[in-house]
Short mmCIF file of N, CA and C in Angstrom, two decimals:
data_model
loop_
_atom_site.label_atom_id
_atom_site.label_comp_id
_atom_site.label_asym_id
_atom_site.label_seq_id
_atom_site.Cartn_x
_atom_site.Cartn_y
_atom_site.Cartn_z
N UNK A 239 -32.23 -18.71 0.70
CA UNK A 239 -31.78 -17.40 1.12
C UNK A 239 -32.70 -16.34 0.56
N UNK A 240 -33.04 -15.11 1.16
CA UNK A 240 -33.74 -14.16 0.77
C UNK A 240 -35.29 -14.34 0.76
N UNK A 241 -35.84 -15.74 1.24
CA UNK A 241 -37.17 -15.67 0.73
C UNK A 241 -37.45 -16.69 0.01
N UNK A 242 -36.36 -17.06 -0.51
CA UNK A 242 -36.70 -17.82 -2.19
C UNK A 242 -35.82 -19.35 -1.71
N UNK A 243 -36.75 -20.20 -2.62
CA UNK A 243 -36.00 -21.53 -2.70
C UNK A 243 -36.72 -22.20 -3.64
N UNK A 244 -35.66 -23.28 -4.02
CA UNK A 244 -36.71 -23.90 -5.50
C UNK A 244 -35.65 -25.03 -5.99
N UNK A 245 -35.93 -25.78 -7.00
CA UNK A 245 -34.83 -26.70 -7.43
C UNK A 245 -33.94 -26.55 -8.08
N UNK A 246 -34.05 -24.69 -8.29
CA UNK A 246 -32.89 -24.43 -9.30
C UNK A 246 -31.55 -23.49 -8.38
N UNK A 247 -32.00 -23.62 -7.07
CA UNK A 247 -31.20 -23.20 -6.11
C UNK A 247 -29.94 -23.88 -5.40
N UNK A 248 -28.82 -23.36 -5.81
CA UNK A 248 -27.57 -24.64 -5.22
C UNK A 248 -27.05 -23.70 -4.21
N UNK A 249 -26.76 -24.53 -3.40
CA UNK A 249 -25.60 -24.32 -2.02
C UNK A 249 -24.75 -24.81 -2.01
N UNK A 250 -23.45 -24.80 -1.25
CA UNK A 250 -22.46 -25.33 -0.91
C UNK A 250 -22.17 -25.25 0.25
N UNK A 251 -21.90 -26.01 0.90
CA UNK A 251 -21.17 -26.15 2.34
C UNK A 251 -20.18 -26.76 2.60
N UNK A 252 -19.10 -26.09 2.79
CA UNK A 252 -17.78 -26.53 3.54
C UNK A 252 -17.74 -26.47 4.72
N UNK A 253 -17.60 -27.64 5.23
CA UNK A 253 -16.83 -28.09 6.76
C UNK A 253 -15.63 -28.31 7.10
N UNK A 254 -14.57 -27.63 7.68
CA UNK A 254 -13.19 -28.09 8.06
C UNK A 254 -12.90 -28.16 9.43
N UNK A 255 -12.74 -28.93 9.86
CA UNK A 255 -11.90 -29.21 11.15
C UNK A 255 -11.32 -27.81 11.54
N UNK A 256 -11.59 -27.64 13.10
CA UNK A 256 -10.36 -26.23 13.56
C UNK A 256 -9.50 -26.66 14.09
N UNK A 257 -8.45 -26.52 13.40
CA UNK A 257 -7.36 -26.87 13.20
C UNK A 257 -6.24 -25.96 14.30
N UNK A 258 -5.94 -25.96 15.03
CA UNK A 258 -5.22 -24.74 15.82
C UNK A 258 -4.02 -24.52 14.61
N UNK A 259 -3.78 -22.87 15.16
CA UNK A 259 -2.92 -22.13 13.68
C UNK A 259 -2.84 -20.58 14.32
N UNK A 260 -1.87 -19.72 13.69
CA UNK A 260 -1.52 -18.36 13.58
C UNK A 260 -1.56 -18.34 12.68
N UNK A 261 -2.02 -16.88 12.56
CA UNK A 261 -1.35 -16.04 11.54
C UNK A 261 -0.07 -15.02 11.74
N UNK A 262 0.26 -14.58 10.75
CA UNK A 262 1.61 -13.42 11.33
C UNK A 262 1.30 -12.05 10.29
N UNK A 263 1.12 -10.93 10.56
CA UNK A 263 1.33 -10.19 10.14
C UNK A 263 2.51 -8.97 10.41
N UNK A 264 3.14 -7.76 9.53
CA UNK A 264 3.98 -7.47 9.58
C UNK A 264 3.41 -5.60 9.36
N UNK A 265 4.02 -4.40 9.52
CA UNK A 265 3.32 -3.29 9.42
C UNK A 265 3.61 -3.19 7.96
N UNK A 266 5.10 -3.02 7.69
CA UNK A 266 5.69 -2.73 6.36
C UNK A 266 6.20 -3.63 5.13
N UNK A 267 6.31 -3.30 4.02
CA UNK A 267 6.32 -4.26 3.17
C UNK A 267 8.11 -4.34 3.16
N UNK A 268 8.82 -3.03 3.52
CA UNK A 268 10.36 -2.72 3.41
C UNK A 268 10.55 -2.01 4.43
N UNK A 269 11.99 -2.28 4.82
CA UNK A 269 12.66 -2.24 6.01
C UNK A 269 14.08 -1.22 5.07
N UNK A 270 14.29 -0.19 6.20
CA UNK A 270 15.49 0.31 6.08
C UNK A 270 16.87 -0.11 7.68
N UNK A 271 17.75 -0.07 7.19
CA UNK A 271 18.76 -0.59 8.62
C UNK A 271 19.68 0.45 8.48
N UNK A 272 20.12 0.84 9.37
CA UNK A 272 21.45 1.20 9.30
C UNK A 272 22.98 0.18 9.87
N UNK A 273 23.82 0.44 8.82
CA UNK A 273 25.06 -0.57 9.67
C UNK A 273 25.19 -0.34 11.09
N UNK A 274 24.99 -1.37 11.47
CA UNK A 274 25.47 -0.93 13.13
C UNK A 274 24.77 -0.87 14.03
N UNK A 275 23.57 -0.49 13.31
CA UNK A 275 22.35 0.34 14.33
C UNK A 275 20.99 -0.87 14.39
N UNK A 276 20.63 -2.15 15.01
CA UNK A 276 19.56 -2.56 15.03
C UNK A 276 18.60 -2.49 14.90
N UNK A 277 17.65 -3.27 14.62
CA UNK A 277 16.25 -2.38 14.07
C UNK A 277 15.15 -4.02 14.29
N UNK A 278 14.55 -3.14 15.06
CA UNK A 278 13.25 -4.46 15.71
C UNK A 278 12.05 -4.66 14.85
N UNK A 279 11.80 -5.69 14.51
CA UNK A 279 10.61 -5.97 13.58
C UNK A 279 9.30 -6.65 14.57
N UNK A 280 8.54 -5.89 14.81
CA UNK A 280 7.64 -6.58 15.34
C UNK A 280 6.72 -7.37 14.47
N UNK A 281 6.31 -8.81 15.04
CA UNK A 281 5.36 -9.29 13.93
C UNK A 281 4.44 -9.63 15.39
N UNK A 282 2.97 -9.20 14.51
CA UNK A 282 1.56 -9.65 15.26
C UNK A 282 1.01 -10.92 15.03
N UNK A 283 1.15 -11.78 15.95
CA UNK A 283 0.28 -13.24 15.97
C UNK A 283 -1.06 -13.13 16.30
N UNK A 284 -1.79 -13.86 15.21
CA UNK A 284 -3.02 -14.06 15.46
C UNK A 284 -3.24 -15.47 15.74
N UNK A 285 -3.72 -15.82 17.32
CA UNK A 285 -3.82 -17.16 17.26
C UNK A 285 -5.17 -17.79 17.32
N UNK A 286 -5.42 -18.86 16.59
CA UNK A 286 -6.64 -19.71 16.04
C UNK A 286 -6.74 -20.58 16.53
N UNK A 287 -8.13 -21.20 16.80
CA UNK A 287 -9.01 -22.39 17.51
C UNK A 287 -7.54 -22.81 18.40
N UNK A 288 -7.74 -22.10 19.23
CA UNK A 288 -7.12 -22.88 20.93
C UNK A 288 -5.52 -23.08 21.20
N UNK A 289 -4.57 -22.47 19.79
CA UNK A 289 -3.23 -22.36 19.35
C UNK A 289 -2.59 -22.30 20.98
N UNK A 290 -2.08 -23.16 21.48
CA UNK A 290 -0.64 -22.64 22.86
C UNK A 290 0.48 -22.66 22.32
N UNK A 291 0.90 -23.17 21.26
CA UNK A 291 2.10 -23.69 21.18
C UNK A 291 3.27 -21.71 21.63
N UNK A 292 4.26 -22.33 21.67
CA UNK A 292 5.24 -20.60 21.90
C UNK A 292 6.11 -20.58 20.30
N UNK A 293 5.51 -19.17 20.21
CA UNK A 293 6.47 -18.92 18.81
C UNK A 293 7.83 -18.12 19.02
N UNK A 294 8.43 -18.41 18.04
CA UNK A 294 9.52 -17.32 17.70
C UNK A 294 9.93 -16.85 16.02
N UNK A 295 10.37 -15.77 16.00
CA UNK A 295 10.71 -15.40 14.49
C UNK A 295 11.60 -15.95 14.07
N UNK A 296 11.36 -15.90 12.29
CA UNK A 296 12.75 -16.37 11.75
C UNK A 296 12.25 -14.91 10.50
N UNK A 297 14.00 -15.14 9.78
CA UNK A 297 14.12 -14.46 8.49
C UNK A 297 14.71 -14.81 7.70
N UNK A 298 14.11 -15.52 5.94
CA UNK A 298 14.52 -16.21 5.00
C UNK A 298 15.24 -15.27 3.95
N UNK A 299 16.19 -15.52 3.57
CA UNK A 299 17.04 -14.65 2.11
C UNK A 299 17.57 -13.25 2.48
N UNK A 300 18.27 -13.27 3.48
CA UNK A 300 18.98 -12.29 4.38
C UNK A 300 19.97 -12.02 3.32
N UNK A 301 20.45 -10.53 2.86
CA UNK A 301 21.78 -10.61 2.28
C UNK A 301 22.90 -10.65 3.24
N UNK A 302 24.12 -10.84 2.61
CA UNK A 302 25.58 -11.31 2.99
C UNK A 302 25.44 -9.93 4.23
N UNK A 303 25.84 -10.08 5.29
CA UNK A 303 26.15 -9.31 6.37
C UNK A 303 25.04 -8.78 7.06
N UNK A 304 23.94 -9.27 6.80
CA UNK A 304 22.66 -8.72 7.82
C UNK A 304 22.40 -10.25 8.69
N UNK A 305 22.02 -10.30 9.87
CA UNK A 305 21.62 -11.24 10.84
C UNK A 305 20.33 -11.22 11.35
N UNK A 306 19.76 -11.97 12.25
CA UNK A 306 18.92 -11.86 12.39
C UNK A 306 18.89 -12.95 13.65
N UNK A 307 17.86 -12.14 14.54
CA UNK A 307 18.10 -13.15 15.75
C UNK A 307 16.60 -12.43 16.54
N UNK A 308 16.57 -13.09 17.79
CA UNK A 308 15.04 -12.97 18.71
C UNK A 308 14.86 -12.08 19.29
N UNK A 309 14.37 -10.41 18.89
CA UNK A 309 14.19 -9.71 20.06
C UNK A 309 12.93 -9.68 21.11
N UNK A 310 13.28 -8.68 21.75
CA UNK A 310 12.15 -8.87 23.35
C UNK A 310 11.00 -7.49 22.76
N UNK A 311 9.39 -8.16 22.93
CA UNK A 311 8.57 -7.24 22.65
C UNK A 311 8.37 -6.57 23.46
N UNK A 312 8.00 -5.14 22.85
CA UNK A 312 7.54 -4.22 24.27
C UNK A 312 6.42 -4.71 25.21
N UNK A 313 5.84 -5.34 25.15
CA UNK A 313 4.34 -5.62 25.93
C UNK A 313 4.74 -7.43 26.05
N UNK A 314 5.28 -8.00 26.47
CA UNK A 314 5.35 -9.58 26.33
C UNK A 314 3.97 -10.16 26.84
N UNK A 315 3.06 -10.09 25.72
CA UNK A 315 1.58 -10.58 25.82
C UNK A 315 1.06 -12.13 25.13
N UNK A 316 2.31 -12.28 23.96
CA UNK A 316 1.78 -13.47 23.74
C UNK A 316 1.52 -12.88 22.13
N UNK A 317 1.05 -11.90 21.76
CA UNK A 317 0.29 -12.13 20.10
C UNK A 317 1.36 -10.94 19.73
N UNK A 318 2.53 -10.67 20.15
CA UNK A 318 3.99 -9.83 19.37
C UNK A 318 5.20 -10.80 19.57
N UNK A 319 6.11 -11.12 18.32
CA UNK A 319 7.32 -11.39 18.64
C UNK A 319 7.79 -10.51 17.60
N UNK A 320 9.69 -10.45 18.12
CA UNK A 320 10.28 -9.61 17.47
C UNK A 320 11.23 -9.90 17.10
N UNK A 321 11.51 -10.04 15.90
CA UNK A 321 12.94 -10.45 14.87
C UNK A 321 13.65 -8.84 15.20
N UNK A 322 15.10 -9.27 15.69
CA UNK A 322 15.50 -7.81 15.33
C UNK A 322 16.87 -8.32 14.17
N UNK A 323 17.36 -7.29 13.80
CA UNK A 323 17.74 -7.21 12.32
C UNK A 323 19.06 -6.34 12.41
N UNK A 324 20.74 -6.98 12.16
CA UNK A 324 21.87 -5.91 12.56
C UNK A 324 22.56 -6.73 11.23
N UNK A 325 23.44 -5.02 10.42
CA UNK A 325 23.98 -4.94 9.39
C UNK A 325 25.12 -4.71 9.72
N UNK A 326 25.84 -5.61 9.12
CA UNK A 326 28.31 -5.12 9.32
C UNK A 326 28.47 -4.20 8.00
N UNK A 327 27.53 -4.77 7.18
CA UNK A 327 27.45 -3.94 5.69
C UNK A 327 26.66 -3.45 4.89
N UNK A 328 26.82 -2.77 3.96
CA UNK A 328 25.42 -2.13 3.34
C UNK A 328 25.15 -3.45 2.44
N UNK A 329 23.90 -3.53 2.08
CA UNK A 329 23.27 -4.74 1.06
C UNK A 329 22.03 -4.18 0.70
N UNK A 330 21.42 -5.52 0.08
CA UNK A 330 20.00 -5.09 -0.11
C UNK A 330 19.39 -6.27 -0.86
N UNK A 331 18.17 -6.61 -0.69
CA UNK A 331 17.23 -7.66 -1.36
C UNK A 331 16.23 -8.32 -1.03
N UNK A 332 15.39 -9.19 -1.04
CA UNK A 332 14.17 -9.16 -0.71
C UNK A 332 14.30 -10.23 0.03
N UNK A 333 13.58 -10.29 1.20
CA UNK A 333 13.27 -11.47 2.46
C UNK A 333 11.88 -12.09 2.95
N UNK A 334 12.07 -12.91 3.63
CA UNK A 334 10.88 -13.12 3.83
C UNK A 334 10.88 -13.34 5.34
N UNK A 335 10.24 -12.63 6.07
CA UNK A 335 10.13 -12.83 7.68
C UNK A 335 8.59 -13.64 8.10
N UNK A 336 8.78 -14.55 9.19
CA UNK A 336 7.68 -15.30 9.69
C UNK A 336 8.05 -15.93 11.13
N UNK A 337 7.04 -16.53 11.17
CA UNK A 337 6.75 -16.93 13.13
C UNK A 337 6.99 -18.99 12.69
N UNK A 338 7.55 -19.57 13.53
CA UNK A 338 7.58 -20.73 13.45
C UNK A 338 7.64 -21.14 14.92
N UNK A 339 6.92 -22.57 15.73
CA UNK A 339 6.66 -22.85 16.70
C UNK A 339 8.14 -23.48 17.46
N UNK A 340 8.30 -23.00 18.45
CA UNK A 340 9.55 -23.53 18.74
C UNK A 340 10.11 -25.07 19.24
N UNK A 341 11.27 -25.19 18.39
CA UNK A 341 11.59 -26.37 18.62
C UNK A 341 10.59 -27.60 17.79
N UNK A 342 10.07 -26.80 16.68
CA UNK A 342 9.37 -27.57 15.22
C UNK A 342 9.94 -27.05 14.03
N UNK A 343 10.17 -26.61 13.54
CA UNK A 343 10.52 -26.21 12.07
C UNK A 343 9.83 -26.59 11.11
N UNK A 344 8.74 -27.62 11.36
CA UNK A 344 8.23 -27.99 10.59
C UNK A 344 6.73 -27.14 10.10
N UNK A 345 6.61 -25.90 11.71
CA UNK A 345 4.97 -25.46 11.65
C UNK A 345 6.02 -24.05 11.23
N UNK A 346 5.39 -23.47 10.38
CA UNK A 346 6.03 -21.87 10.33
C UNK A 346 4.86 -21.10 9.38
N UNK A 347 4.68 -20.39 9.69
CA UNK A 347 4.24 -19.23 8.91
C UNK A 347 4.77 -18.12 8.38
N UNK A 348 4.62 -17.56 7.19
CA UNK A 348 4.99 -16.15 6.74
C UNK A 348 4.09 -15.23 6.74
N UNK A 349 4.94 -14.10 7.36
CA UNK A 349 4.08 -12.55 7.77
C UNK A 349 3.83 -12.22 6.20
N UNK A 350 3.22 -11.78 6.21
CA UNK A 350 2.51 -10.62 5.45
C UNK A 350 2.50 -9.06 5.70
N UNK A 351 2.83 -8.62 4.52
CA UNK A 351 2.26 -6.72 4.86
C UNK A 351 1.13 -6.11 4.63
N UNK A 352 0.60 -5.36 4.37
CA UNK A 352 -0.72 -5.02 3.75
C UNK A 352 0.19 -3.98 2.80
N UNK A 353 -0.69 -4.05 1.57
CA UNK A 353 -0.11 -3.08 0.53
C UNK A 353 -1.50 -2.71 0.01
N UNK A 354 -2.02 -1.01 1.03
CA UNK A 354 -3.03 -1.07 0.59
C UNK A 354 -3.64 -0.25 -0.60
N UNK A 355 -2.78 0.51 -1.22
CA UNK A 355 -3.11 1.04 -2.55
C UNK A 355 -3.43 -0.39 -3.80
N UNK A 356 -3.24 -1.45 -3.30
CA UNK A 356 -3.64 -2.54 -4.13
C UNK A 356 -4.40 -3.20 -3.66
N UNK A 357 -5.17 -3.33 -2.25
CA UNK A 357 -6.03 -4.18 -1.50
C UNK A 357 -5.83 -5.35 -1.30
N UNK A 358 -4.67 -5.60 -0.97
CA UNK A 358 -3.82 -6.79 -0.84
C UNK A 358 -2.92 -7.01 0.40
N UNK A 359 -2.21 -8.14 0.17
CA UNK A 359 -1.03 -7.95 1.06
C UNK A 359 0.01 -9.27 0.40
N UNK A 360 0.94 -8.93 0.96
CA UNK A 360 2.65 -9.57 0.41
C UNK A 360 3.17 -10.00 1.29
N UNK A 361 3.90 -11.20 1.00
CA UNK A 361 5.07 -11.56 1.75
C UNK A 361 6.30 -11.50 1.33
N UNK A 362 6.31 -10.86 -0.07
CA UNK A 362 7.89 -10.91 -0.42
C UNK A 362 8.47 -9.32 0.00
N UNK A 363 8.97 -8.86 0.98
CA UNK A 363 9.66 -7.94 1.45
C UNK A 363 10.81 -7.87 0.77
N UNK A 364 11.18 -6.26 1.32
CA UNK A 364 12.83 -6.06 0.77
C UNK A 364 13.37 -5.15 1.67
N UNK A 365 14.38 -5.50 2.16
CA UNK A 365 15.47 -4.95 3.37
C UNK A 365 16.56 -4.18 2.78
N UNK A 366 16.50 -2.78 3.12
CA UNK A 366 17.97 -2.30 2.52
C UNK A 366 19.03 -2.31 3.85
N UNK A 367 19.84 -2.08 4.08
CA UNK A 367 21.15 -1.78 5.25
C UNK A 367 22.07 -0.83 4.38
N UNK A 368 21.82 0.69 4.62
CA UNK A 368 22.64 1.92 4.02
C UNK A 368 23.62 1.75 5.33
N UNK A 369 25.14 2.92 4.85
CA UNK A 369 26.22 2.73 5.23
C UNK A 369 25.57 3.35 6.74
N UNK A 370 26.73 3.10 7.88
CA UNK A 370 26.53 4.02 9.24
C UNK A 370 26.49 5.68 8.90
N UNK A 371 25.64 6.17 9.81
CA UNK A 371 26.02 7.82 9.78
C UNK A 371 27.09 7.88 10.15
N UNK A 372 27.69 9.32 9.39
CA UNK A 372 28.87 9.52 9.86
C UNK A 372 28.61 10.16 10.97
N UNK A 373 29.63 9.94 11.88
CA UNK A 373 30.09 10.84 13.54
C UNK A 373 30.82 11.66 13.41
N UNK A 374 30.28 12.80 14.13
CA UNK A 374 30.51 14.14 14.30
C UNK A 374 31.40 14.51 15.21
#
């Protein structure tokens, strides 16, 4: 590299198989809900070396009264699915949302956020569900 080579020069080379795979990413690291009021989580699939399989969301460590089930993306393109997210009660605690291939359980991935005041990113999220507004 650069010009230069000699016997005191080491390389390494890794070879891996492409493996078909997603990734999932997520916008936010925390989610607010309101009781009552649904709230759509879009997650972005990135799909790798030649991926068809069809995904859908899941969400791990839900507190007591929040659900979670399959919503419909705005653009049905293939690289958005959408967990949407409904509270009976207020709670709160940390989750973990991801894409798994349907009708496998065995292939799943976890989204990630970007947290970029640290140049990083996370998968351990945290969901609050505050009470309903009151009606006027």
């Amino acid at each position: 590299l650069f010009g230069s080579a000699g016997p005191r020069h080491v390389f390494m080379l890794k070879v891996t198989p492409a493996i078909p795979d997603v990734t999932a990413t997520i916008a936010a690291d925390r989610y607010t809900i309101a009781v009552g009021t649904p709230l759509d989580v879009p997650i972005t699939v990135g799909k790798k070396h030649g991926f068809t399989g069809e995904l859908e969301p899941f969400a791990e460590g839900l507190p007591d009264g929040v659900t979670a089930s399959v919503g419909t993306p705005a653009k049905p393109d293939g690289s958005t699915v959408v967990l949407k997210l409904t509270a009976t009660k207020p709670a709160g605690g940390p989750i973990r949302i991801g894409v798994r291939k349907k009708g496998d359980n065995t292939f799943r991935r976890t989204a990630t956020a970007a947290l970029p005041d640290f140049e990083t990113t996370t998968a351990d999220l945290w969901l609050t569900a505050t009470p309903a507004a009151a009606k006027k």
